[in-house]
Amino acid sequence: MTRIVDAVRPRLASAVTAARPRIARLAKAVRVGPVHLPRSRTARTWKYTAGAATAGLALAAGVVTVAGPWDANGQRTAERDRAAALERSGGADHGRTGTAATAPLPAPSAAPVLTGLGGATAAVGTKKSAPGGQALSDVLGPLLDAPELGGSHAAAVVDVATGERLYGSDSGKALTPASTTKIATAVAALSALGPDHRLTTRAALEPDTRELVLVGGGDPTLTAHPDADGWASLRALAADTAKALDKRGIHRITLSYDTTLYAGPALHPIGVNDNLAPVSALTVDEGRTDDSAAGPVPRVSDPAADAAARFAGFLKDAGITTTPPGPSKASTRAQILAGVSSPPLSALVERMLTNSDNDIAEALARHTALAGGEPADFDGGARAIATQLRKLGLPLSGASFHDGSGLDREDRLTADLLTGLLVKAADPDRPGLRPVLTGLPVAGFTGTLSSRYTDGAAGVVRAKTGTLTGVNTLAGTVVDQDGHLLAFAFLASDTTDAQEAQSALDETATALAGCGCR
């Protein structure tokens, strides 16, 4: 243990400094008890009797999480380094020879946590339990039957390493998934496009007319903020365009914008809504009317016109005068003067899932449609998502997609499909899907779970939330007390109090993390 600590200390040192404010909060939430206390048989008291090992794991997870969560290529730094380390051999020295006598001996290499998924996938008896442990159905059943979860609910729990379903309650019933739909959108987009795919916004000059066309590439993360923070910058695009025009001796141009990459209506079926801007191939800062980067806020009515007007302003600052911009389409003769690209799709997926970003979700649905030869509209995106999931062999019985974000109340998913998506994302043979797991909010720390689990399994549960009026869902992963990585999905409809329903779902996930049941 000493050698392991010495090996990881340099990387954790800087993270501890950044994480210190939250460590105190986490320690309070975990409430570490004596190591040798027997496990409580009441699910609600797990957090008071967790062993020191579990608490230490949660604290370590919190440290590396708050030290990020993003780096330039969209991976969470700690997870990326750990994944790379697992591919090396020879323990802490990773196969190096000639280790100095005074240097720490290498830590022994461990077998991979996730083995190949070849286990049973059929339903199994939910009364199965580990020696001395409770049956999973005895723990989860009463919690899922809580009146706070309404009159209709479904649930599934799957062992990720084996694919074995450990628990199911109406797991094949299709219910409104709300924002857990984004898990399906993420898997479909990564499957269709790959994790390294980028979305590019360009400025093109028509050589005959000296018309400058701002061509939308469907990048919802394009930003006009002075600090782009790694995202594609409209300011940088304007500066590069101005330099290219100046080299040609052009200082006055006609400015247009091209949004023809997308088709169909821009307005979501729910209508004007603070949770989603009109969907356009050209938008800046998601059409937000303030400096926020997440959460509901009033949006501009025409994101493309807004983006083009800002672009004109940046060009003017760089010495280029433009006409008031209007819609157009770049011809095949247009010369590309400059372009800016988004971070890889892996980063977009992580941001979408962590913040439950509806604008990114709808953009990814349209790009999935384009990759599959479908029209880039709501219907085309929905069909393309289903097509990609079908190719992956996922259970689509009862599933129905109508958008990429889950804002449409006509969407239907099953607990079996949601857990299947999470298991597929953990498949060692599909590393390109891993951002689906790394993007899940961390309980008590990031995204839509940052203010939840403050008195429960903070740092242990990672899950995508879903909330609509009368609908509350939660789907993600936990590592239970026996070290098993479990995928779970809980869906509840006809709820009457969103806060109470969220608390009931959080209590259920906390019980799953602390159970060690089979």
Short mmCIF file of C-alpha atoms in Angstrom, two decimals:
data_model
loop_
_atom_site.label_atom_id
_atom_site.label_comp_id
_atom_site.label_asym_id
_atom_site.label_seq_id
_atom_site.Cartn_x
_atom_site.Cartn_y
_atom_site.Cartn_z
CA MET A 1 0.00 0.00 0.00
CA THR A 2 2.86 2.39 0.78
CA ARG A 3 4.38 1.83 -2.66
CA ILE A 4 1.03 2.48 -4.34
CA VAL A 5 0.58 5.74 -2.41
CA ASP A 6 4.09 6.85 -3.38
CA ALA A 7 3.35 6.11 -7.02
CA VAL A 8 0.18 8.17 -7.22
CA ARG A 9 1.08 10.98 -4.81
CA PRO A 10 2.57 13.39 -7.43
CA ARG A 11 -0.59 13.38 -9.55
CA LEU A 12 -2.98 13.74 -6.62
CA ALA A 13 -1.02 16.52 -4.90
CA SER A 14 -2.20 19.29 -7.22
CA ALA A 15 -5.70 17.86 -7.35
CA VAL A 16 -6.01 17.94 -3.56
CA THR A 17 -5.35 21.67 -3.49
CA ALA A 18 -8.10 22.32 -6.04
CA ALA A 19 -10.49 19.91 -4.36
CA ARG A 20 -10.01 20.94 -0.71
CA PRO A 21 -13.28 22.97 -0.42
CA ARG A 22 -15.34 20.00 -1.54
CA ILE A 23 -13.45 17.38 0.43
CA ALA A 24 -14.87 18.81 3.64
CA ARG A 25 -18.34 18.69 2.17
CA LEU A 26 -17.85 15.12 0.98
CA ALA A 27 -16.45 13.93 4.29
CA LYS A 28 -19.53 15.25 6.00
CA ALA A 29 -21.76 13.47 3.49
CA VAL A 30 -20.05 10.09 3.80
CA ARG A 31 -19.85 10.06 7.63
CA VAL A 32 -17.14 7.44 7.90
CA GLY A 33 -17.86 4.79 10.54
CA PRO A 34 -15.59 2.20 12.18
CA VAL A 35 -14.04 -0.17 9.66
CA HIS A 36 -15.31 -3.33 11.33
CA LEU A 37 -18.91 -2.35 11.93
CA PRO A 38 -21.28 -5.00 10.49
CA ARG A 39 -23.26 -3.90 7.46
CA SER A 40 -26.70 -2.61 8.34
CA ARG A 41 -29.56 -4.59 6.89
CA THR A 42 -31.60 -1.42 6.44
CA ALA A 43 -30.87 0.31 3.13
CA ARG A 44 -31.62 3.73 4.51
CA THR A 45 -28.75 3.58 7.03
CA TRP A 46 -25.99 2.56 4.58
CA LYS A 47 -24.32 5.90 4.58
CA TYR A 48 -23.81 5.77 8.36
CA THR A 49 -22.11 2.35 8.35
CA ALA A 50 -19.97 2.45 5.24
CA GLY A 51 -16.46 1.12 5.79
CA ALA A 52 -13.39 3.30 5.63
CA ALA A 53 -12.42 1.73 2.30
CA THR A 54 -15.61 2.88 0.61
CA ALA A 55 -15.27 6.36 2.09
CA GLY A 56 -11.68 6.56 0.89
CA LEU A 57 -12.77 5.57 -2.61
CA ALA A 58 -15.43 8.26 -2.61
CA LEU A 59 -12.97 10.90 -1.40
CA ALA A 60 -10.43 9.93 -4.04
CA ALA A 61 -13.08 10.03 -6.72
CA GLY A 62 -14.11 13.46 -5.52
CA VAL A 63 -10.54 14.76 -5.66
CA VAL A 64 -9.91 13.74 -9.24
CA THR A 65 -13.36 14.82 -10.33
CA VAL A 66 -13.32 18.38 -9.03
CA ALA A 67 -9.80 18.84 -10.33
CA GLY A 68 -11.32 18.71 -13.83
CA PRO A 69 -13.63 17.90 -15.23
CA TRP A 70 -12.55 18.84 -18.77
CA ASP A 71 -9.28 19.01 -20.62
CA ALA A 72 -8.58 20.04 -24.20
CA ASN A 73 -9.72 16.82 -25.85
CA GLY A 74 -12.82 16.33 -23.74
CA GLN A 75 -11.63 13.42 -21.61
CA ARG A 76 -11.60 13.71 -17.86
CA THR A 77 -7.88 13.86 -17.17
CA ALA A 78 -7.74 11.38 -14.32
CA GLU A 79 -9.84 8.82 -16.19
CA ARG A 80 -7.82 9.21 -19.37
CA ASP A 81 -4.57 8.63 -17.52
CA ARG A 82 -5.99 5.65 -15.69
CA ALA A 83 -7.21 4.11 -18.93
CA ALA A 84 -3.77 4.58 -20.46
CA ALA A 85 -2.13 3.04 -17.42
CA LEU A 86 -4.36 -0.03 -17.61
CA GLU A 87 -3.07 -0.69 -21.13
CA ARG A 88 0.54 -0.83 -19.90
CA SER A 89 2.23 -3.75 -18.20
CA GLY A 90 4.56 -4.14 -15.25
CA GLY A 91 2.81 -2.21 -12.49
CA ALA A 92 3.85 1.31 -11.50
CA ASP A 93 6.97 1.35 -13.68
CA HIS A 94 4.86 0.26 -16.68
CA GLY A 95 7.36 -2.28 -17.91
CA ARG A 96 10.51 -0.20 -17.55
CA THR A 97 13.73 -2.05 -16.83
CA GLY A 98 16.76 -0.99 -14.82
CA THR A 99 14.79 0.60 -12.00
CA ALA A 100 17.15 2.34 -9.57
CA ALA A 101 17.74 0.51 -6.33
CA THR A 102 16.57 3.53 -4.35
CA ALA A 103 13.36 3.95 -6.34
CA PRO A 104 10.07 2.50 -5.09
CA LEU A 105 9.36 -0.98 -6.32
CA PRO A 106 6.60 -1.18 -8.92
CA ALA A 107 3.11 -1.86 -7.69
CA PRO A 108 1.79 -5.22 -8.89
CA SER A 109 -0.35 -5.14 -12.01
CA ALA A 110 -4.00 -6.00 -11.50
CA ALA A 111 -6.35 -7.65 -13.94
CA PRO A 112 -8.73 -5.32 -15.79
CA VAL A 113 -11.83 -4.36 -13.82
CA LEU A 114 -14.06 -4.93 -16.85
CA THR A 115 -13.82 -8.30 -18.49
CA GLY A 116 -15.29 -9.09 -21.88
CA LEU A 117 -19.06 -9.00 -21.86
CA GLY A 118 -20.10 -12.55 -22.58
CA GLY A 119 -22.26 -13.33 -19.60
CA ALA A 120 -25.93 -14.04 -19.42
CA THR A 121 -28.26 -11.34 -20.62
CA ALA A 122 -31.57 -13.04 -19.94
CA ALA A 123 -33.71 -12.28 -16.92
CA VAL A 124 -32.56 -13.96 -13.73
CA GLY A 125 -34.22 -14.56 -10.42
CA THR A 126 -34.06 -11.38 -8.39
CA LYS A 127 -34.02 -13.23 -5.08
CA LYS A 128 -30.39 -14.26 -5.63
CA SER A 129 -28.11 -12.86 -2.94
CA ALA A 130 -24.50 -12.98 -1.86
CA PRO A 131 -23.65 -15.09 1.21
CA GLY A 132 -24.83 -13.18 4.24
CA GLY A 133 -26.29 -10.39 2.08
CA GLN A 134 -29.81 -9.25 1.26
CA ALA A 135 -31.62 -10.09 -1.94
CA LEU A 136 -31.53 -7.09 -4.25
CA SER A 137 -35.29 -7.21 -4.71
CA ASP A 138 -35.77 -6.97 -0.95
CA VAL A 139 -33.69 -3.77 -0.88
CA LEU A 140 -34.91 -2.02 -4.03
CA GLY A 141 -38.53 -3.18 -4.14
CA PRO A 142 -39.82 -1.17 -1.17
CA LEU A 143 -37.88 1.93 -2.22
CA LEU A 144 -39.23 1.84 -5.78
CA ASP A 145 -42.77 1.32 -4.47
CA ALA A 146 -42.58 4.60 -2.56
CA PRO A 147 -45.65 6.79 -3.22
CA GLU A 148 -43.33 9.65 -4.22
CA LEU A 149 -42.53 7.72 -7.43
CA GLY A 150 -46.10 7.83 -8.69
CA GLY A 151 -48.33 5.13 -10.07
CA SER A 152 -46.13 3.81 -12.88
CA HIS A 153 -42.47 2.95 -12.67
CA ALA A 154 -39.86 0.59 -14.09
CA ALA A 155 -36.36 -0.44 -13.06
CA ALA A 156 -33.42 -2.62 -14.05
CA VAL A 157 -29.98 -3.34 -12.61
CA VAL A 158 -27.27 -5.09 -14.65
CA ASP A 159 -23.78 -6.30 -13.76
CA VAL A 160 -21.67 -4.49 -16.34
CA ALA A 161 -18.83 -7.02 -16.39
CA THR A 162 -21.05 -10.02 -17.10
CA GLY A 163 -24.14 -8.50 -18.69
CA GLU A 164 -26.28 -10.36 -16.14
CA ARG A 165 -29.51 -8.65 -15.15
CA LEU A 166 -29.63 -8.67 -11.36
CA TYR A 167 -32.96 -6.93 -10.90
CA GLY A 168 -35.94 -6.07 -13.03
CA SER A 169 -39.32 -4.53 -12.34
CA ASP A 170 -41.36 -3.91 -15.49
CA SER A 171 -37.97 -3.44 -17.13
CA GLY A 172 -39.50 -3.93 -20.57
CA LYS A 173 -42.24 -1.34 -20.04
CA ALA A 174 -41.77 1.73 -22.24
CA LEU A 175 -42.13 4.96 -20.26
CA THR A 176 -41.36 8.62 -20.85
CA PRO A 177 -37.57 8.87 -20.28
CA ALA A 178 -37.16 12.68 -20.19
CA SER A 179 -33.47 13.61 -20.42
CA THR A 180 -32.16 10.07 -20.00
CA THR A 181 -32.92 10.02 -23.76
CA LYS A 182 -29.57 11.80 -24.12
CA ILE A 183 -27.79 8.53 -23.26
CA ALA A 184 -29.30 7.01 -26.41
CA THR A 185 -28.43 10.11 -28.43
CA ALA A 186 -24.83 9.95 -27.21
CA VAL A 187 -24.39 6.27 -28.06
CA ALA A 188 -25.94 6.76 -31.51
CA ALA A 189 -23.84 9.84 -32.36
CA LEU A 190 -20.58 8.25 -31.23
CA SER A 191 -21.39 5.08 -33.16
CA ALA A 192 -22.26 6.97 -36.34
CA LEU A 193 -19.53 9.62 -36.29
CA GLY A 194 -16.76 8.41 -33.96
CA PRO A 195 -15.38 10.17 -30.86
CA ASP A 196 -12.86 12.26 -32.84
CA HIS A 197 -15.40 13.87 -35.18
CA ARG A 198 -15.46 17.69 -35.11
CA LEU A 199 -18.01 20.28 -36.24
CA THR A 200 -16.59 23.15 -38.30
CA THR A 201 -17.88 26.66 -38.94
CA ARG A 202 -16.41 28.35 -42.03
CA ALA A 203 -16.17 31.70 -43.76
CA ALA A 204 -16.29 31.40 -47.57
CA LEU A 205 -15.76 34.07 -50.22
CA GLU A 206 -17.66 34.04 -53.49
CA PRO A 207 -14.94 35.04 -56.00
CA ASP A 208 -17.25 36.69 -58.52
CA THR A 209 -19.44 38.76 -56.24
CA ARG A 210 -17.17 39.34 -53.23
CA GLU A 211 -19.93 38.01 -51.02
CA LEU A 212 -18.67 36.58 -47.74
CA VAL A 213 -20.78 33.67 -46.47
CA LEU A 214 -20.68 32.48 -42.88
CA VAL A 215 -21.41 28.76 -43.26
CA GLY A 216 -22.95 27.03 -40.26
CA GLY A 217 -21.51 23.62 -39.48
CA GLY A 218 -24.02 22.70 -36.79
CA ASP A 219 -21.70 23.42 -33.86
CA PRO A 220 -23.85 24.40 -30.85
CA THR A 221 -20.73 25.08 -28.76
CA LEU A 222 -19.44 27.88 -31.01
CA THR A 223 -18.83 30.81 -28.66
CA ALA A 224 -18.44 34.58 -28.87
CA HIS A 225 -17.05 34.88 -25.35
CA PRO A 226 -13.63 36.57 -25.08
CA ASP A 227 -12.29 33.41 -23.43
CA ALA A 228 -13.34 30.50 -25.63
CA ASP A 229 -12.07 28.01 -23.03
CA GLY A 230 -11.17 25.45 -25.68
CA TRP A 231 -14.40 25.70 -27.70
CA ALA A 232 -14.59 27.05 -31.25
CA SER A 233 -14.34 30.85 -31.21
CA LEU A 234 -16.40 33.15 -33.43
CA ARG A 235 -13.97 35.95 -32.58
CA ALA A 236 -11.03 33.86 -33.84
CA LEU A 237 -12.92 33.03 -37.02
CA ALA A 238 -13.56 36.73 -37.64
CA ALA A 239 -9.92 37.63 -37.00
CA ASP A 240 -8.64 34.96 -39.41
CA THR A 241 -11.21 35.97 -42.01
CA ALA A 242 -10.24 39.63 -41.75
CA LYS A 243 -6.58 38.75 -42.30
CA ALA A 244 -7.45 36.72 -45.39
CA LEU A 245 -9.58 39.55 -46.79
CA ASP A 246 -6.87 42.13 -46.07
CA LYS A 247 -4.35 40.05 -48.04
CA ARG A 248 -6.74 40.27 -50.99
CA GLY A 249 -7.13 44.02 -50.55
CA ILE A 250 -10.79 43.65 -49.59
CA HIS A 251 -12.08 45.86 -46.80
CA ARG A 252 -15.79 46.10 -47.68
CA ILE A 253 -17.90 43.04 -48.35
CA THR A 254 -21.46 41.77 -48.59
CA LEU A 255 -22.07 39.45 -45.64
CA SER A 256 -24.46 36.47 -45.75
CA TYR A 257 -25.00 33.34 -43.68
CA ASP A 258 -25.76 29.76 -44.71
CA THR A 259 -27.85 27.42 -42.51
CA THR A 260 -28.75 24.86 -45.18
CA LEU A 261 -26.95 21.99 -43.42
CA TYR A 262 -30.12 21.42 -41.39
CA ALA A 263 -33.63 20.84 -42.67
CA GLY A 264 -37.15 21.02 -41.28
CA PRO A 265 -38.58 23.27 -38.58
CA ALA A 266 -36.19 24.94 -36.16
CA LEU A 267 -38.69 25.11 -33.31
CA HIS A 268 -39.06 22.04 -31.11
CA PRO A 269 -42.61 20.65 -30.80
CA ILE A 270 -42.78 22.01 -27.24
CA GLY A 271 -42.59 25.52 -28.73
CA VAL A 272 -40.61 28.46 -27.42
CA ASN A 273 -38.81 27.27 -24.31
CA ASP A 274 -35.97 28.49 -22.13
CA ASN A 275 -34.43 25.01 -22.22
CA LEU A 276 -33.71 24.99 -25.97
CA ALA A 277 -33.01 27.55 -28.68
CA PRO A 278 -34.50 27.16 -32.16
CA VAL A 279 -32.31 24.47 -33.72
CA SER A 280 -30.05 26.01 -36.37
CA ALA A 281 -26.89 24.96 -38.18
CA LEU A 282 -25.48 28.36 -37.18
CA THR A 283 -25.74 29.45 -33.58
CA VAL A 284 -23.42 31.07 -31.08
CA ASP A 285 -23.51 30.38 -27.34
CA GLU A 286 -26.69 28.38 -27.90
CA GLY A 287 -28.62 31.58 -28.52
CA ARG A 288 -28.45 32.47 -24.84
CA THR A 289 -29.35 36.01 -23.85
CA ASP A 290 -26.91 36.12 -20.95
CA ASP A 291 -23.40 34.85 -20.22
CA SER A 292 -24.54 31.46 -18.90
CA ALA A 293 -23.29 28.19 -20.35
CA ALA A 294 -25.87 25.81 -18.90
CA GLY A 295 -29.41 25.70 -17.59
CA PRO A 296 -32.62 27.37 -18.74
CA VAL A 297 -32.50 30.98 -19.94
CA PRO A 298 -34.44 32.98 -22.57
CA ARG A 299 -33.04 32.47 -26.09
CA VAL A 300 -32.83 34.64 -29.19
CA SER A 301 -35.59 33.99 -31.72
CA ASP A 302 -33.20 33.66 -34.71
CA PRO A 303 -29.84 32.16 -33.65
CA ALA A 304 -28.33 32.34 -37.16
CA ALA A 305 -29.09 36.04 -37.64
CA ASP A 306 -27.75 36.71 -34.13
CA ALA A 307 -24.51 34.84 -34.86
CA ALA A 308 -24.01 36.63 -38.19
CA ALA A 309 -24.58 40.03 -36.57
CA ARG A 310 -21.95 39.27 -33.94
CA PHE A 311 -19.58 38.08 -36.65
CA ALA A 312 -20.09 41.37 -38.52
CA GLY A 313 -19.23 43.27 -35.37
CA PHE A 314 -15.98 41.34 -34.91
CA LEU A 315 -15.08 41.94 -38.57
CA LYS A 316 -15.68 45.66 -38.11
CA ASP A 317 -13.33 45.67 -35.13
CA ALA A 318 -10.71 44.10 -37.43
CA GLY A 319 -11.16 46.77 -40.13
CA ILE A 320 -13.68 45.04 -42.42
CA THR A 321 -16.97 46.82 -43.19
CA THR A 322 -19.96 44.62 -44.03
CA THR A 323 -23.53 45.01 -45.18
CA PRO A 324 -26.27 43.91 -42.77
CA PRO A 325 -26.13 40.10 -43.02
CA GLY A 326 -28.90 38.07 -44.61
CA PRO A 327 -29.54 34.38 -45.44
CA SER A 328 -27.89 32.82 -48.48
CA LYS A 329 -26.16 29.63 -49.59
CA ALA A 330 -22.49 29.23 -50.39
CA SER A 331 -21.88 28.04 -53.93
CA THR A 332 -19.49 25.27 -54.94
CA ARG A 333 -17.13 27.99 -56.22
CA ALA A 334 -16.82 29.68 -52.85
CA GLN A 335 -13.29 29.81 -51.45
CA ILE A 336 -12.85 28.88 -47.79
CA LEU A 337 -10.99 31.74 -46.08
CA ALA A 338 -11.04 30.46 -42.52
CA GLY A 339 -12.66 27.91 -40.24
CA VAL A 340 -12.92 26.97 -36.58
CA SER A 341 -13.71 23.48 -35.31
CA SER A 342 -15.32 22.21 -32.14
CA PRO A 343 -13.48 19.94 -29.74
CA PRO A 344 -13.92 16.23 -30.54
CA LEU A 345 -17.36 14.70 -30.36
CA SER A 346 -16.27 12.96 -27.15
CA ALA A 347 -16.10 16.38 -25.45
CA LEU A 348 -19.48 17.44 -26.80
CA VAL A 349 -21.05 14.22 -25.52
CA GLU A 350 -19.55 14.71 -22.06
CA ARG A 351 -20.75 18.31 -21.85
CA MET A 352 -24.21 17.28 -23.08
CA LEU A 353 -24.59 14.55 -20.45
CA THR A 354 -23.04 16.42 -17.52
CA ASN A 355 -25.14 19.56 -18.00
CA SER A 356 -28.14 17.88 -19.67
CA ASP A 357 -27.58 20.24 -22.60
CA ASN A 358 -30.60 20.11 -24.90
CA ASP A 359 -29.01 22.24 -27.63
CA ILE A 360 -26.07 19.85 -28.01
CA ALA A 361 -28.44 16.88 -27.93
CA GLU A 362 -30.54 18.15 -30.81
CA ALA A 363 -27.43 19.04 -32.81
CA LEU A 364 -25.99 15.55 -32.32
CA ALA A 365 -29.27 13.99 -33.39
CA ARG A 366 -29.11 15.97 -36.65
CA HIS A 367 -25.48 15.04 -37.30
CA THR A 368 -26.39 11.41 -36.67
CA ALA A 369 -29.13 11.84 -39.28
CA LEU A 370 -26.69 13.32 -41.79
CA ALA A 371 -24.28 10.41 -41.22
CA GLY A 372 -27.11 7.96 -41.88
CA GLY A 373 -28.48 9.65 -44.98
CA GLU A 374 -31.57 11.01 -43.22
CA PRO A 375 -32.88 14.58 -43.36
CA ALA A 376 -31.30 16.70 -40.64
CA ASP A 377 -34.53 17.48 -38.82
CA PHE A 378 -36.35 16.20 -35.72
CA ASP A 379 -37.88 13.18 -37.48
CA GLY A 380 -34.69 12.29 -39.35
CA GLY A 381 -32.65 12.50 -36.18
CA ALA A 382 -35.09 10.26 -34.32
CA ARG A 383 -34.99 7.62 -37.05
CA ALA A 384 -31.21 7.77 -37.24
CA ILE A 385 -30.84 7.25 -33.49
CA ALA A 386 -33.07 4.17 -33.60
CA THR A 387 -31.16 2.83 -36.61
CA GLN A 388 -27.79 3.13 -34.89
CA LEU A 389 -29.04 1.45 -31.72
CA ARG A 390 -30.56 -1.36 -33.75
CA LYS A 391 -27.20 -1.95 -35.42
CA LEU A 392 -25.68 -2.34 -31.96
CA GLY A 393 -28.15 -5.08 -31.14
CA LEU A 394 -29.86 -3.15 -28.35
CA PRO A 395 -33.42 -4.02 -27.22
CA LEU A 396 -35.69 -1.49 -28.96
CA SER A 397 -39.04 -3.15 -28.28
CA GLY A 398 -41.45 -0.41 -27.20
CA ALA A 399 -38.89 2.37 -27.72
CA SER A 400 -39.97 5.47 -29.61
CA PHE A 401 -37.81 8.49 -30.42
CA HIS A 402 -39.13 11.92 -31.40
CA ASP A 403 -36.12 14.10 -30.62
CA GLY A 404 -32.57 13.87 -29.29
CA SER A 405 -33.00 15.71 -26.00
CA GLY A 406 -35.94 14.00 -24.32
CA LEU A 407 -37.99 17.18 -24.12
CA ASP A 408 -40.70 15.56 -26.23
CA ARG A 409 -43.17 13.79 -23.95
CA GLU A 410 -43.93 11.27 -26.72
CA ASP A 411 -40.46 9.70 -26.35
CA ARG A 412 -40.53 6.20 -24.88
CA LEU A 413 -37.64 4.09 -23.54
CA THR A 414 -37.41 0.99 -21.34
CA ALA A 415 -35.18 0.32 -18.35
CA ASP A 416 -33.76 -2.62 -20.30
CA LEU A 417 -32.71 -0.31 -23.14
CA LEU A 418 -31.14 2.28 -20.83
CA THR A 419 -29.08 -0.30 -18.95
CA GLY A 420 -28.19 -1.93 -22.28
CA LEU A 421 -26.85 1.40 -23.52
CA LEU A 422 -24.68 1.79 -20.43
CA VAL A 423 -23.35 -1.76 -20.67
CA LYS A 424 -22.56 -1.22 -24.36
CA ALA A 425 -20.67 1.97 -23.47
CA ALA A 426 -18.51 -0.06 -21.07
CA ASP A 427 -17.73 -2.76 -23.63
CA PRO A 428 -13.91 -3.05 -23.85
CA ASP A 429 -14.30 -3.68 -27.58
CA ARG A 430 -16.03 -0.31 -28.06
CA PRO A 431 -13.71 2.30 -26.50
CA GLY A 432 -15.24 5.00 -28.69
CA LEU A 433 -18.39 4.86 -26.58
CA ARG A 434 -16.58 5.50 -23.29
CA PRO A 435 -17.51 9.23 -23.15
CA VAL A 436 -21.06 8.10 -22.40
CA LEU A 437 -19.80 6.88 -19.02
CA THR A 438 -17.24 9.60 -18.33
CA GLY A 439 -19.82 12.28 -19.12
CA LEU A 440 -22.34 11.10 -16.55
CA PRO A 441 -22.80 13.62 -13.72
CA VAL A 442 -21.05 12.67 -10.46
CA ALA A 443 -23.29 12.68 -7.41
CA GLY A 444 -22.63 15.70 -5.23
CA PHE A 445 -19.99 17.13 -7.55
CA THR A 446 -20.80 17.83 -11.20
CA GLY A 447 -23.57 18.91 -13.51
CA THR A 448 -27.17 18.08 -12.72
CA LEU A 449 -26.16 16.01 -9.67
CA SER A 450 -23.95 18.67 -8.10
CA SER A 451 -26.56 19.61 -5.49
CA ARG A 452 -27.90 16.10 -4.92
CA TYR A 453 -26.61 13.27 -2.69
CA THR A 454 -25.09 15.77 -0.24
CA ASP A 455 -26.14 13.40 2.57
CA GLY A 456 -25.80 10.14 0.64
CA ALA A 457 -23.53 8.42 -1.89
CA ALA A 458 -21.70 11.55 -3.03
CA GLY A 459 -18.88 10.68 -5.42
CA VAL A 460 -20.10 7.10 -5.79
CA VAL A 461 -23.18 7.36 -8.00
CA ARG A 462 -22.75 8.60 -11.59
CA ALA A 463 -26.04 9.08 -13.42
CA LYS A 464 -28.03 10.98 -16.01
CA THR A 465 -31.08 12.71 -14.63
CA GLY A 466 -34.42 13.21 -16.33
CA THR A 467 -37.19 15.58 -15.27
CA LEU A 468 -40.45 16.66 -16.90
CA THR A 469 -43.71 17.55 -15.22
CA GLY A 470 -44.89 14.27 -13.70
CA VAL A 471 -41.79 12.37 -14.89
CA ASN A 472 -38.60 11.62 -12.95
CA THR A 473 -35.86 9.27 -14.16
CA LEU A 474 -32.31 8.32 -13.27
CA ALA A 475 -29.91 6.04 -15.16
CA GLY A 476 -26.22 5.47 -14.58
CA THR A 477 -23.62 3.39 -12.77
CA VAL A 478 -22.48 2.57 -9.24
CA VAL A 479 -19.74 0.42 -7.77
CA ASP A 480 -21.33 -1.60 -4.98
CA GLN A 481 -19.70 -2.65 -1.72
CA ASP A 482 -18.41 -5.86 -3.30
CA GLY A 483 -16.65 -3.96 -6.07
CA HIS A 484 -19.10 -4.80 -8.84
CA LEU A 485 -19.77 -2.12 -11.45
CA LEU A 486 -23.54 -1.99 -11.88
CA ALA A 487 -25.64 -0.19 -14.47
CA PHE A 488 -29.10 0.88 -13.35
CA ALA A 489 -32.16 2.62 -14.73
CA PHE A 490 -35.13 3.90 -12.70
CA LEU A 491 -38.11 5.49 -14.48
CA ALA A 492 -41.15 6.96 -12.76
CA SER A 493 -44.27 8.51 -14.26
CA ASP A 494 -47.28 10.26 -12.73
CA THR A 495 -45.16 11.78 -9.97
CA THR A 496 -46.69 14.76 -8.20
CA ASP A 497 -43.73 16.35 -6.45
CA ALA A 498 -40.49 16.54 -8.45
CA GLN A 499 -38.30 17.20 -5.41
CA GLU A 500 -39.69 14.28 -3.44
CA ALA A 501 -39.44 12.00 -6.48
CA GLN A 502 -35.79 12.98 -7.00
CA SER A 503 -35.05 12.24 -3.35
CA ALA A 504 -36.70 8.83 -3.64
CA LEU A 505 -34.62 7.98 -6.73
CA ASP A 506 -31.45 9.19 -5.02
CA GLU A 507 -32.21 7.06 -1.97
CA THR A 508 -32.69 4.03 -4.21
CA ALA A 509 -29.38 4.58 -6.01
CA THR A 510 -27.65 5.10 -2.67
CA ALA A 511 -29.07 1.82 -1.40
CA LEU A 512 -27.84 0.05 -4.53
CA ALA A 513 -24.33 1.43 -4.02
CA GLY A 514 -24.23 0.31 -0.39
CA CYS A 515 -25.97 -3.02 -0.69
CA GLY A 516 -23.50 -5.56 -2.05
CA CYS A 517 -26.61 -7.62 -2.81
CA ARG A 518 -27.01 -10.02 -5.74
#
